[in-house]
PDB file of C-alpha atoms in Angstrom:
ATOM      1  CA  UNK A   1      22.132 -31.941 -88.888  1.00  0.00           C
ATOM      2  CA  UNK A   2      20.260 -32.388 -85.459  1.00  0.00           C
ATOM      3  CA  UNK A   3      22.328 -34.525 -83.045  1.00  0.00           C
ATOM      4  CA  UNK A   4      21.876 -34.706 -79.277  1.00  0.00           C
ATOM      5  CA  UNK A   5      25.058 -35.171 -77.422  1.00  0.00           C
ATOM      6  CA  UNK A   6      24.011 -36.163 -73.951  1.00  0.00           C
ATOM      7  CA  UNK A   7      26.900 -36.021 -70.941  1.00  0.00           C
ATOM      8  CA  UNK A   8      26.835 -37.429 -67.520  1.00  0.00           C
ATOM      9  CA  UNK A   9      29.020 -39.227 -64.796  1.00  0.00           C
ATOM     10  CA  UNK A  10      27.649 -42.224 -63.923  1.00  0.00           C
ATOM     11  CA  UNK A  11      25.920 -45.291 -65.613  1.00  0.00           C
ATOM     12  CA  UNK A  12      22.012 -44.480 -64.795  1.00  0.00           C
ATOM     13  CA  UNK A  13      22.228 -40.775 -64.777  1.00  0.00           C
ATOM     14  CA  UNK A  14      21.172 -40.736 -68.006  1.00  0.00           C
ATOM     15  CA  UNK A  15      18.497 -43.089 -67.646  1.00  0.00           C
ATOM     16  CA  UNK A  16      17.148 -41.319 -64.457  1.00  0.00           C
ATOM     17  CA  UNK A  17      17.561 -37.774 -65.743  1.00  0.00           C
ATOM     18  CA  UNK A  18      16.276 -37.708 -69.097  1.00  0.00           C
ATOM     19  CA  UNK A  19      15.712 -41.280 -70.691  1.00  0.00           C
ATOM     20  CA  UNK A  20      12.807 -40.517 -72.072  1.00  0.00           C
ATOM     21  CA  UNK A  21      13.779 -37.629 -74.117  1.00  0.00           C
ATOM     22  CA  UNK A  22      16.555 -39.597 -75.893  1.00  0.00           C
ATOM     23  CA  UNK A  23      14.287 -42.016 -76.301  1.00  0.00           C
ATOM     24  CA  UNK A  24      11.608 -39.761 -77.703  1.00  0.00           C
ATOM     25  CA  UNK A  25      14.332 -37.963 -80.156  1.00  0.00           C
ATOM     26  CA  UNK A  26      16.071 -41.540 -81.062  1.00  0.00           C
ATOM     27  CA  UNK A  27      12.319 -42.447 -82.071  1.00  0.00           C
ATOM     28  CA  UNK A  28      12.279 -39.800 -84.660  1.00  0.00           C
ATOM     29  CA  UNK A  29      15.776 -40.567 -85.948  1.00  0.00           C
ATOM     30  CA  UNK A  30      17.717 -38.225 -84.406  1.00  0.00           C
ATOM     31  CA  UNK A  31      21.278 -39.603 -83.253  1.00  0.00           C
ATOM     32  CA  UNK A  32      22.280 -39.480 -79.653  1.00  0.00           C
ATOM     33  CA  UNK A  33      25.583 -39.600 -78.345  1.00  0.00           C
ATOM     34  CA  UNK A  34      26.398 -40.676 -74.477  1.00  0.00           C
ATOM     35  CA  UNK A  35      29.019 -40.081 -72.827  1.00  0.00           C
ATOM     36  CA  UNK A  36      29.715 -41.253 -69.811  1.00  0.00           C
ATOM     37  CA  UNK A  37      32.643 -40.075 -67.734  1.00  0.00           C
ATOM     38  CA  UNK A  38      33.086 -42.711 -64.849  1.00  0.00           C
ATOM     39  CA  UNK A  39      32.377 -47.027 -64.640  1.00  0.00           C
ATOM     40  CA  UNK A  40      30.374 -46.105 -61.353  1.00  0.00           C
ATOM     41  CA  UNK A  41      32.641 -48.355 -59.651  1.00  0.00           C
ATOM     42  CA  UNK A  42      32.212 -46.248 -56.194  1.00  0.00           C
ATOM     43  CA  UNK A  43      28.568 -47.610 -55.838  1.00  0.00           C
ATOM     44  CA  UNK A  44      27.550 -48.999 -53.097  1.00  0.00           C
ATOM     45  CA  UNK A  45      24.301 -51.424 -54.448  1.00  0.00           C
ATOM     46  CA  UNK A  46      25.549 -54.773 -55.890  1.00  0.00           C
ATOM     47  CA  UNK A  47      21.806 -55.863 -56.229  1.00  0.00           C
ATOM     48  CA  UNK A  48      19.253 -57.330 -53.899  1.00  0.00           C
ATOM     49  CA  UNK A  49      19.783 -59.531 -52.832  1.00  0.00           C
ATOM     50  CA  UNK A  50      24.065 -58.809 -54.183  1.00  0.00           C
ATOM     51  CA  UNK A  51      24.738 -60.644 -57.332  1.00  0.00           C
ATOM     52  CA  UNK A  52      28.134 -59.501 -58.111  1.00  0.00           C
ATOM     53  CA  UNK A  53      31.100 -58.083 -56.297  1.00  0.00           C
ATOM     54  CA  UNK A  54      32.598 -54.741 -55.647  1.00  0.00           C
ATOM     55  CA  UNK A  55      35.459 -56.251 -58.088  1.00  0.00           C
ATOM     56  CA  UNK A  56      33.249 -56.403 -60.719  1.00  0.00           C
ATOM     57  CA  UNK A  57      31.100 -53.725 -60.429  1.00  0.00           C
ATOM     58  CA  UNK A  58      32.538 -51.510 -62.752  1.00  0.00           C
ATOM     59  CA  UNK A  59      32.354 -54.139 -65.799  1.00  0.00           C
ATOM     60  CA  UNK A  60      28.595 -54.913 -64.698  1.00  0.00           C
ATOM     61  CA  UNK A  61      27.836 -51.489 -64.269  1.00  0.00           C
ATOM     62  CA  UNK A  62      29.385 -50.895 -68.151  1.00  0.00           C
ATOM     63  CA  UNK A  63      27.124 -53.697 -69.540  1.00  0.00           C
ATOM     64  CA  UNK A  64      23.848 -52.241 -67.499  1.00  0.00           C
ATOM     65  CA  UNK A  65      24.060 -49.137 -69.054  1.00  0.00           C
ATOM     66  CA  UNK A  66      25.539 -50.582 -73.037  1.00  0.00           C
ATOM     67  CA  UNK A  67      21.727 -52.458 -72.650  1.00  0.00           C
ATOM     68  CA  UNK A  68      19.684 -49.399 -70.914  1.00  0.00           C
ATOM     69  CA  UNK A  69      21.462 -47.419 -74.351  1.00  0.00           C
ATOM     70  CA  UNK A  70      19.876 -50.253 -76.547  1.00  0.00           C
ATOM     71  CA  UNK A  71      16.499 -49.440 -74.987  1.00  0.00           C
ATOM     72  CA  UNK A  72      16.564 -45.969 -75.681  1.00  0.00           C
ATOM     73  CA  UNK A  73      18.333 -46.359 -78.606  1.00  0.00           C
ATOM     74  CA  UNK A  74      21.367 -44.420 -78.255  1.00  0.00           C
ATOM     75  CA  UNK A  75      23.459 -44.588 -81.370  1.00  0.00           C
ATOM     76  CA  UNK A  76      26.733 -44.858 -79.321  1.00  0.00           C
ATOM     77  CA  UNK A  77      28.106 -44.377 -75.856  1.00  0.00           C
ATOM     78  CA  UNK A  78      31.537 -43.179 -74.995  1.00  0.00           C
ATOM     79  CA  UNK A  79      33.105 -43.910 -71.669  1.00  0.00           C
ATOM     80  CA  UNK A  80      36.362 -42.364 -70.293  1.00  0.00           C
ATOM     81  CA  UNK A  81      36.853 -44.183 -67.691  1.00  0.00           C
ATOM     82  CA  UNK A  82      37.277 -41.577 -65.113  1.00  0.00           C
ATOM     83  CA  UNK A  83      37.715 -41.945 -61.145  1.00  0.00           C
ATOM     84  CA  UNK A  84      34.358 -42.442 -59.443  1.00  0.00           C
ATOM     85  CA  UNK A  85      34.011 -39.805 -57.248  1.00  0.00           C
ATOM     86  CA  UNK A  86      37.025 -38.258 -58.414  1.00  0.00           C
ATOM     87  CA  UNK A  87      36.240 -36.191 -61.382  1.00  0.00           C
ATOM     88  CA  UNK A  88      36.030 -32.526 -58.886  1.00  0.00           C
ATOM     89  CA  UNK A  89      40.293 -34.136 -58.720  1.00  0.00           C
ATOM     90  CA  UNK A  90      40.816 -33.832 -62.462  1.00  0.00           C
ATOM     91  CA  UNK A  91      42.235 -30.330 -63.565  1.00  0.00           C
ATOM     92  CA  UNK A  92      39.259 -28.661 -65.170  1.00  0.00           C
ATOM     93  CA  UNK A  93      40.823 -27.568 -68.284  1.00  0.00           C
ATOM     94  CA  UNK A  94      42.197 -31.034 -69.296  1.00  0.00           C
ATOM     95  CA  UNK A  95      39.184 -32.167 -69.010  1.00  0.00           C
ATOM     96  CA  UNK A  96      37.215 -29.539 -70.658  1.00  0.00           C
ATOM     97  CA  UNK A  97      40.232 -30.573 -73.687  1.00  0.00           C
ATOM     98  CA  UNK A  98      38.774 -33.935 -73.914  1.00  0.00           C
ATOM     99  CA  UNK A  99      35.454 -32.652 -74.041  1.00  0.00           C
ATOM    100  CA  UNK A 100      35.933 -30.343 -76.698  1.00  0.00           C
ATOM    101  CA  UNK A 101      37.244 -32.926 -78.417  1.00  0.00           C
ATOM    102  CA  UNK A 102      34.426 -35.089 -78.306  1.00  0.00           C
ATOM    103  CA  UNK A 103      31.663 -32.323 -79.161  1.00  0.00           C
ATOM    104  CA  UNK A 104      34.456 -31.202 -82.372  1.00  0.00           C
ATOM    105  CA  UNK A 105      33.998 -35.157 -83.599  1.00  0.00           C
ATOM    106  CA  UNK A 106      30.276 -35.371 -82.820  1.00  0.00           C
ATOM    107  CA  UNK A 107      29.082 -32.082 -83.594  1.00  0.00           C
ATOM    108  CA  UNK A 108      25.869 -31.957 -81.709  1.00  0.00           C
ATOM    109  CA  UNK A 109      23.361 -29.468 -82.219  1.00  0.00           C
ATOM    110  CA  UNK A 110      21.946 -30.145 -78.457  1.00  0.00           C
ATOM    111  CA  UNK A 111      23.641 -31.165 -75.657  1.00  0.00           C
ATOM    112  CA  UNK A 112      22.663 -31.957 -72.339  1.00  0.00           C
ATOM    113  CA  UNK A 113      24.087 -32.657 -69.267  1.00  0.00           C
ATOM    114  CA  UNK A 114      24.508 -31.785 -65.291  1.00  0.00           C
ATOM    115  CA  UNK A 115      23.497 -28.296 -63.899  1.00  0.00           C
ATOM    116  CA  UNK A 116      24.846 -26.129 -61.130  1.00  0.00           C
ATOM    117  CA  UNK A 117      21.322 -26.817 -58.977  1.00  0.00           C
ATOM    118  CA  UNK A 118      19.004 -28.652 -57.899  1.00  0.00           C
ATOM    119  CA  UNK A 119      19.015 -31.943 -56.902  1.00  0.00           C
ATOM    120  CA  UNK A 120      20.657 -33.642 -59.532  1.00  0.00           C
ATOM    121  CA  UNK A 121      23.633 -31.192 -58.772  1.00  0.00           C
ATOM    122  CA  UNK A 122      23.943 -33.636 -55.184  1.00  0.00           C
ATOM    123  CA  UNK A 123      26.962 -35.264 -56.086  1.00  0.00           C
ATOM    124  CA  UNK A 124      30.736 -33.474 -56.556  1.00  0.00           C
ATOM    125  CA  UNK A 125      31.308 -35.449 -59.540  1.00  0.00           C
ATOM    126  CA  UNK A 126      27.689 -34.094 -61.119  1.00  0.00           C
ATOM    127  CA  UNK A 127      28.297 -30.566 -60.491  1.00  0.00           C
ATOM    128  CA  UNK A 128      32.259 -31.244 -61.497  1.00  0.00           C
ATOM    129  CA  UNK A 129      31.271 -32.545 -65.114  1.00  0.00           C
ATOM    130  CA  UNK A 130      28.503 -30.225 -65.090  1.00  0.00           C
ATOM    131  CA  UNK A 131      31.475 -27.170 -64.861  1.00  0.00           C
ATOM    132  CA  UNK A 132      33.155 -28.759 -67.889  1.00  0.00           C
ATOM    133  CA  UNK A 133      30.399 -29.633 -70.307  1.00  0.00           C
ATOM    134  CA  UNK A 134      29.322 -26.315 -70.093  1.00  0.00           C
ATOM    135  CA  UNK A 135      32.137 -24.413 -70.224  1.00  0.00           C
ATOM    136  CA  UNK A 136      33.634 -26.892 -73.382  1.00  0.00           C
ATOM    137  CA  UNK A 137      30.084 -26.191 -75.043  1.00  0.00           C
ATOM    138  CA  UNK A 138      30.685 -22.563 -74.774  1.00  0.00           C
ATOM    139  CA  UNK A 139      34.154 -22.620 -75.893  1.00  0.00           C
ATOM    140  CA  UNK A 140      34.042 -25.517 -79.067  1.00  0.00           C
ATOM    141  CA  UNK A 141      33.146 -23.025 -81.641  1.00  0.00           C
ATOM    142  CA  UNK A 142      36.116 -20.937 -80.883  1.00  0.00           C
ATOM    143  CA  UNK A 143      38.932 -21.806 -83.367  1.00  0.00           C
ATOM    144  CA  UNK A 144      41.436 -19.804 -81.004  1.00  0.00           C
ATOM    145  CA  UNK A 145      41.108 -23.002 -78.841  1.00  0.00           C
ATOM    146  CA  UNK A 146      40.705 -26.056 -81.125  1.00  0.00           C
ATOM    147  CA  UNK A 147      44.240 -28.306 -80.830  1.00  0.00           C
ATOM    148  CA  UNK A 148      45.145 -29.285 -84.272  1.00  0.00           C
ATOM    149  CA  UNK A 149      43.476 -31.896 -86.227  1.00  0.00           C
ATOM    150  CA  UNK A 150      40.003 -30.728 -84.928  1.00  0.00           C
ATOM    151  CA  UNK A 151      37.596 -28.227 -86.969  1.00  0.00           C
ATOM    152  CA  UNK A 152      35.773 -25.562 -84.029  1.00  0.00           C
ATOM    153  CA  UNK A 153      31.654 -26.535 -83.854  1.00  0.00           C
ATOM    154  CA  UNK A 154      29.366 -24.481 -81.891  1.00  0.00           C
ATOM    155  CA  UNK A 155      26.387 -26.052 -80.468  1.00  0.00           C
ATOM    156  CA  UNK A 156      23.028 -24.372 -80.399  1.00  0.00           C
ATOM    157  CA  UNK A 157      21.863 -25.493 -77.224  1.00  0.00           C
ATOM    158  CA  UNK A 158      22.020 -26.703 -73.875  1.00  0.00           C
ATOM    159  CA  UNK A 159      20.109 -28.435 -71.330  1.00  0.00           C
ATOM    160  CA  UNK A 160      20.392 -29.597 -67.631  1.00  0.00           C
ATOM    161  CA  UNK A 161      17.398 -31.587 -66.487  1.00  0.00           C
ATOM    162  CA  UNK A 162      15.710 -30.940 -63.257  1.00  0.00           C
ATOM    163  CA  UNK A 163      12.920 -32.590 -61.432  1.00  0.00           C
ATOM    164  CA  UNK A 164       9.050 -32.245 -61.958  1.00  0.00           C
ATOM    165  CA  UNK A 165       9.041 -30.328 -59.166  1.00  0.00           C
ATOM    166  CA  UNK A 166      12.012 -27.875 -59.902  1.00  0.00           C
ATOM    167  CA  UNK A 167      10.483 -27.349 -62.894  1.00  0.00           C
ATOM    168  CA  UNK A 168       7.160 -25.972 -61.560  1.00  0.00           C
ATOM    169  CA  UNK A 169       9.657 -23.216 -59.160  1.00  0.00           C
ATOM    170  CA  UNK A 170      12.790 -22.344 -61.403  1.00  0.00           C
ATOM    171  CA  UNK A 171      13.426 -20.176 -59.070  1.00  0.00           C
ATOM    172  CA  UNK A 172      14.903 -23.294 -56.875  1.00  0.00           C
ATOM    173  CA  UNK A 173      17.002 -23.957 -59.264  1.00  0.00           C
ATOM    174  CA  UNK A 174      18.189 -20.558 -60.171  1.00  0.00           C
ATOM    175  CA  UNK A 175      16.364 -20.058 -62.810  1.00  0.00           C
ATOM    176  CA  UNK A 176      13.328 -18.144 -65.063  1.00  0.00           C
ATOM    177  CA  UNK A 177       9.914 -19.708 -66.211  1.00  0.00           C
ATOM    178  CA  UNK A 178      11.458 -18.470 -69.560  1.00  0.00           C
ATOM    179  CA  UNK A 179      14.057 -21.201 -69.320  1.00  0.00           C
ATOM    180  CA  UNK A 180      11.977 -23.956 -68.452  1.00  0.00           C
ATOM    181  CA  UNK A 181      11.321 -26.694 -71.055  1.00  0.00           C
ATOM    182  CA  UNK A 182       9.063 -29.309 -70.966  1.00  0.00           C
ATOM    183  CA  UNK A 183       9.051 -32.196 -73.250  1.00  0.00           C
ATOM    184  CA  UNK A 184       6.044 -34.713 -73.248  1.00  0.00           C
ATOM    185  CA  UNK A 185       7.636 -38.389 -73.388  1.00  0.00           C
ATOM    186  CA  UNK A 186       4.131 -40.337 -73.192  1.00  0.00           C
ATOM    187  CA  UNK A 187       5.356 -42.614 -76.418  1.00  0.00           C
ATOM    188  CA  UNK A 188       8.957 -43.665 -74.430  1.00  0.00           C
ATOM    189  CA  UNK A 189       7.732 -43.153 -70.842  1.00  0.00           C
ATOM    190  CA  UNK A 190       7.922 -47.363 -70.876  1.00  0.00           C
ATOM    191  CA  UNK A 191      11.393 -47.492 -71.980  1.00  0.00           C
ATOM    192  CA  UNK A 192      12.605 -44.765 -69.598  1.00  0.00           C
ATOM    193  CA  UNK A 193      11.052 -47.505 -66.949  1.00  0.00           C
ATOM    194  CA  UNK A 194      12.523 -50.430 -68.892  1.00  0.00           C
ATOM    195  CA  UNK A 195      16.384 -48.427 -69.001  1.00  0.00           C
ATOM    196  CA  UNK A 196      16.189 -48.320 -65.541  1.00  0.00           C
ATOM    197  CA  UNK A 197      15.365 -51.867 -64.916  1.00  0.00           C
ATOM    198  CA  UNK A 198      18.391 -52.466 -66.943  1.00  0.00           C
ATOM    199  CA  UNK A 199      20.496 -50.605 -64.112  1.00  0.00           C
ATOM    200  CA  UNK A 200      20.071 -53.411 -61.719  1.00  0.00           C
ATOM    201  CA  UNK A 201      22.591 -53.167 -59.881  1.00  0.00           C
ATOM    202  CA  UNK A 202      21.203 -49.705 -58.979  1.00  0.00           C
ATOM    203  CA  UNK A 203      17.472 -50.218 -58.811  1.00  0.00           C
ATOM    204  CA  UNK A 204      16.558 -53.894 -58.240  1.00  0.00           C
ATOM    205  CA  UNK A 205      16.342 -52.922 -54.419  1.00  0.00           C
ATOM    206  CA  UNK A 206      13.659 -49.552 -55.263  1.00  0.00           C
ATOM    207  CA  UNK A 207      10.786 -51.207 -54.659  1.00  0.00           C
ATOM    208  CA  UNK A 208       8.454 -48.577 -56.245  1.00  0.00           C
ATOM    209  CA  UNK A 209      10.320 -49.205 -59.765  1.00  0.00           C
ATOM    210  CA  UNK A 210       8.658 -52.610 -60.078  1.00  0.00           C
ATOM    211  CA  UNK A 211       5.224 -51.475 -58.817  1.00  0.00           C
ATOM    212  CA  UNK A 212       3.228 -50.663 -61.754  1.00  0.00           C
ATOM    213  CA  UNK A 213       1.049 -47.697 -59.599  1.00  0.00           C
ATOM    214  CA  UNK A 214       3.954 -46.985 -58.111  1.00  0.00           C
ATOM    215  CA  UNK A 215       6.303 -46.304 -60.395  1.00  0.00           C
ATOM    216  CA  UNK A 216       3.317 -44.368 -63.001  1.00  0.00           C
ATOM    217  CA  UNK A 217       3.129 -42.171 -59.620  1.00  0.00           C
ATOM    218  CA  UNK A 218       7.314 -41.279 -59.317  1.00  0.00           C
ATOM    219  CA  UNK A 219       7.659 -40.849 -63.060  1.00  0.00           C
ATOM    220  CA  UNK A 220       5.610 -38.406 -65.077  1.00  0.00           C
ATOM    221  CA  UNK A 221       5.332 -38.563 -68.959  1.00  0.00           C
ATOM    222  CA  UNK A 222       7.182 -35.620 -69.367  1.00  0.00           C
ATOM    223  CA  UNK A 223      10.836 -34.227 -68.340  1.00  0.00           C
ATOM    224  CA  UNK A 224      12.012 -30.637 -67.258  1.00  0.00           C
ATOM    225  CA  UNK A 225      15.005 -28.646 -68.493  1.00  0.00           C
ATOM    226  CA  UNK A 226      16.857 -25.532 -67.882  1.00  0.00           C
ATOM    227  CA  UNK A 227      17.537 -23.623 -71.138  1.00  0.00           C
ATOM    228  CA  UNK A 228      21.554 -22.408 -70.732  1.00  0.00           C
ATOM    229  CA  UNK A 229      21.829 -21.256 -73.777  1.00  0.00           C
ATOM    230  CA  UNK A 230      19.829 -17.610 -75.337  1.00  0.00           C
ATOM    231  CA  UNK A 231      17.714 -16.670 -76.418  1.00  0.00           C
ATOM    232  CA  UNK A 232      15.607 -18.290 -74.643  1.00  0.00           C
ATOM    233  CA  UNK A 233      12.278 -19.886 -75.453  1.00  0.00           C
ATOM    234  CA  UNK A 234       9.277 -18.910 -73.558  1.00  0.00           C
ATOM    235  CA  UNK A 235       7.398 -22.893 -73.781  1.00  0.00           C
ATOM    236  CA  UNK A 236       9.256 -24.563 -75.148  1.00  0.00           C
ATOM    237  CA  UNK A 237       8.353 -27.938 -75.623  1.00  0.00           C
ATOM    238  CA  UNK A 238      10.701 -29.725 -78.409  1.00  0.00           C
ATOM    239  CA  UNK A 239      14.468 -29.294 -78.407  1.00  0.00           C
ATOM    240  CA  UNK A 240      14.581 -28.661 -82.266  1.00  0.00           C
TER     241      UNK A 240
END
């Protein structure tokens, strides 16, 4: 059964990187999991002007992105409540553990979540996670590694997102044009905006978000990938 398991650190990542895509598969009734591995209680925008406190960032932050999932319909999000800014401070292989876990109980056939490069790889805690997801997605479907009480599950694919502009030179990124996937989101390119919004915390102060020209000029009405997984697909323009 398709299911897209989507993985990232920090309430608006997934809004950001690939909200549109969720959106578009979500449309077509295709479940999608988020996780999200921190409360993005390091942030430093409260709003603007601020309407809540550093205190309480981490429960606003939480309820930003439980309404951003309603707009893109995500059929649940996970959090584990990890240290902002702290995840490259976790042992690797626990963590891996807990997300083998999750992807054993899911059982995605696509996941997604942060490459190695590029420049959603900016932050320690993006290219930390990033490690993990893809080295539990490569290891899930081995039973030699499954604790008890969990049946092994190999996904098909995975995906990190990159930029309109990393995906015109893969070679940026460290990639191939054969890895590149494009995937048109014209239908959900409004609630990619409207997730967003719903991060305002994050984006109230980015003016060019509430600009209508503005805003059509930063986000296209499609979103790039990197292919990990192989073989790869030459064009590919639909995950399934």
């Amino acid at each position: 059964m398709s299911h897209i398991l989507a993985v990232f650190p920090h309430p608006d990542d997934e809004s950001f990187t690939c909200g549109g895509t969720l959106a578009k598969y979500a449309e077509q009734g295709i479940p999608v999991t988020l996780v999200c591995a921190t409360n993005g209680e390091s942030g430093i925008r409260m709003g603007d002007p601020p309407f809540t406190t550093k205190k309480e960032l981490p429960s606003v932050r939480k309820q930003e992105l439980q309404k951003a999932c309603e707009i893109l319909g995500v059929s649940e999000c996970i959090f584990l409540h990890l240290p902002d800014k702290g995840i490259e401070k976790i042992e690797p292989e626990l963590l891996t553990k807990v997300l083998i876990r999750i992807i054993c109980t899911v059982k995605p056939s696509v996941m997604i979540t942060c490459g190695p490069q590029g420049e959603f790889a900016y932050h320690p805690d993006h290219r930390s996670l990033g490690r993990c997801v893809t080295h539990a997605f490569c290891l899930s479907g081995n039973p030699e590694v499954i604790e008890k009480g969990y049946n092994p599950h190999k996904v098909s694919k995975l995906y990190y997102p990159v930029l309109s502009r990393e995906y015109r030179q893969p070679e940026k990124v460290g990639a191939v044009l054969a890895q590149m996937t494009k995937i048109d989101i014209t239908a959900t390119w409004c609630k990619k905006v409207n997730a967003l919004k719903a991060h305002l915390t994050q984006f109230q102060q980015e003016a060019w978000l509430w600009n209508e020209e503005a805003v059509k000029r930063k986000l296209p009405d499609w979103e790039g990938f990197i292919q990990y997984h192989k073989p790869y697909h030459n064009e590919e323009n639909d995950f399934f």
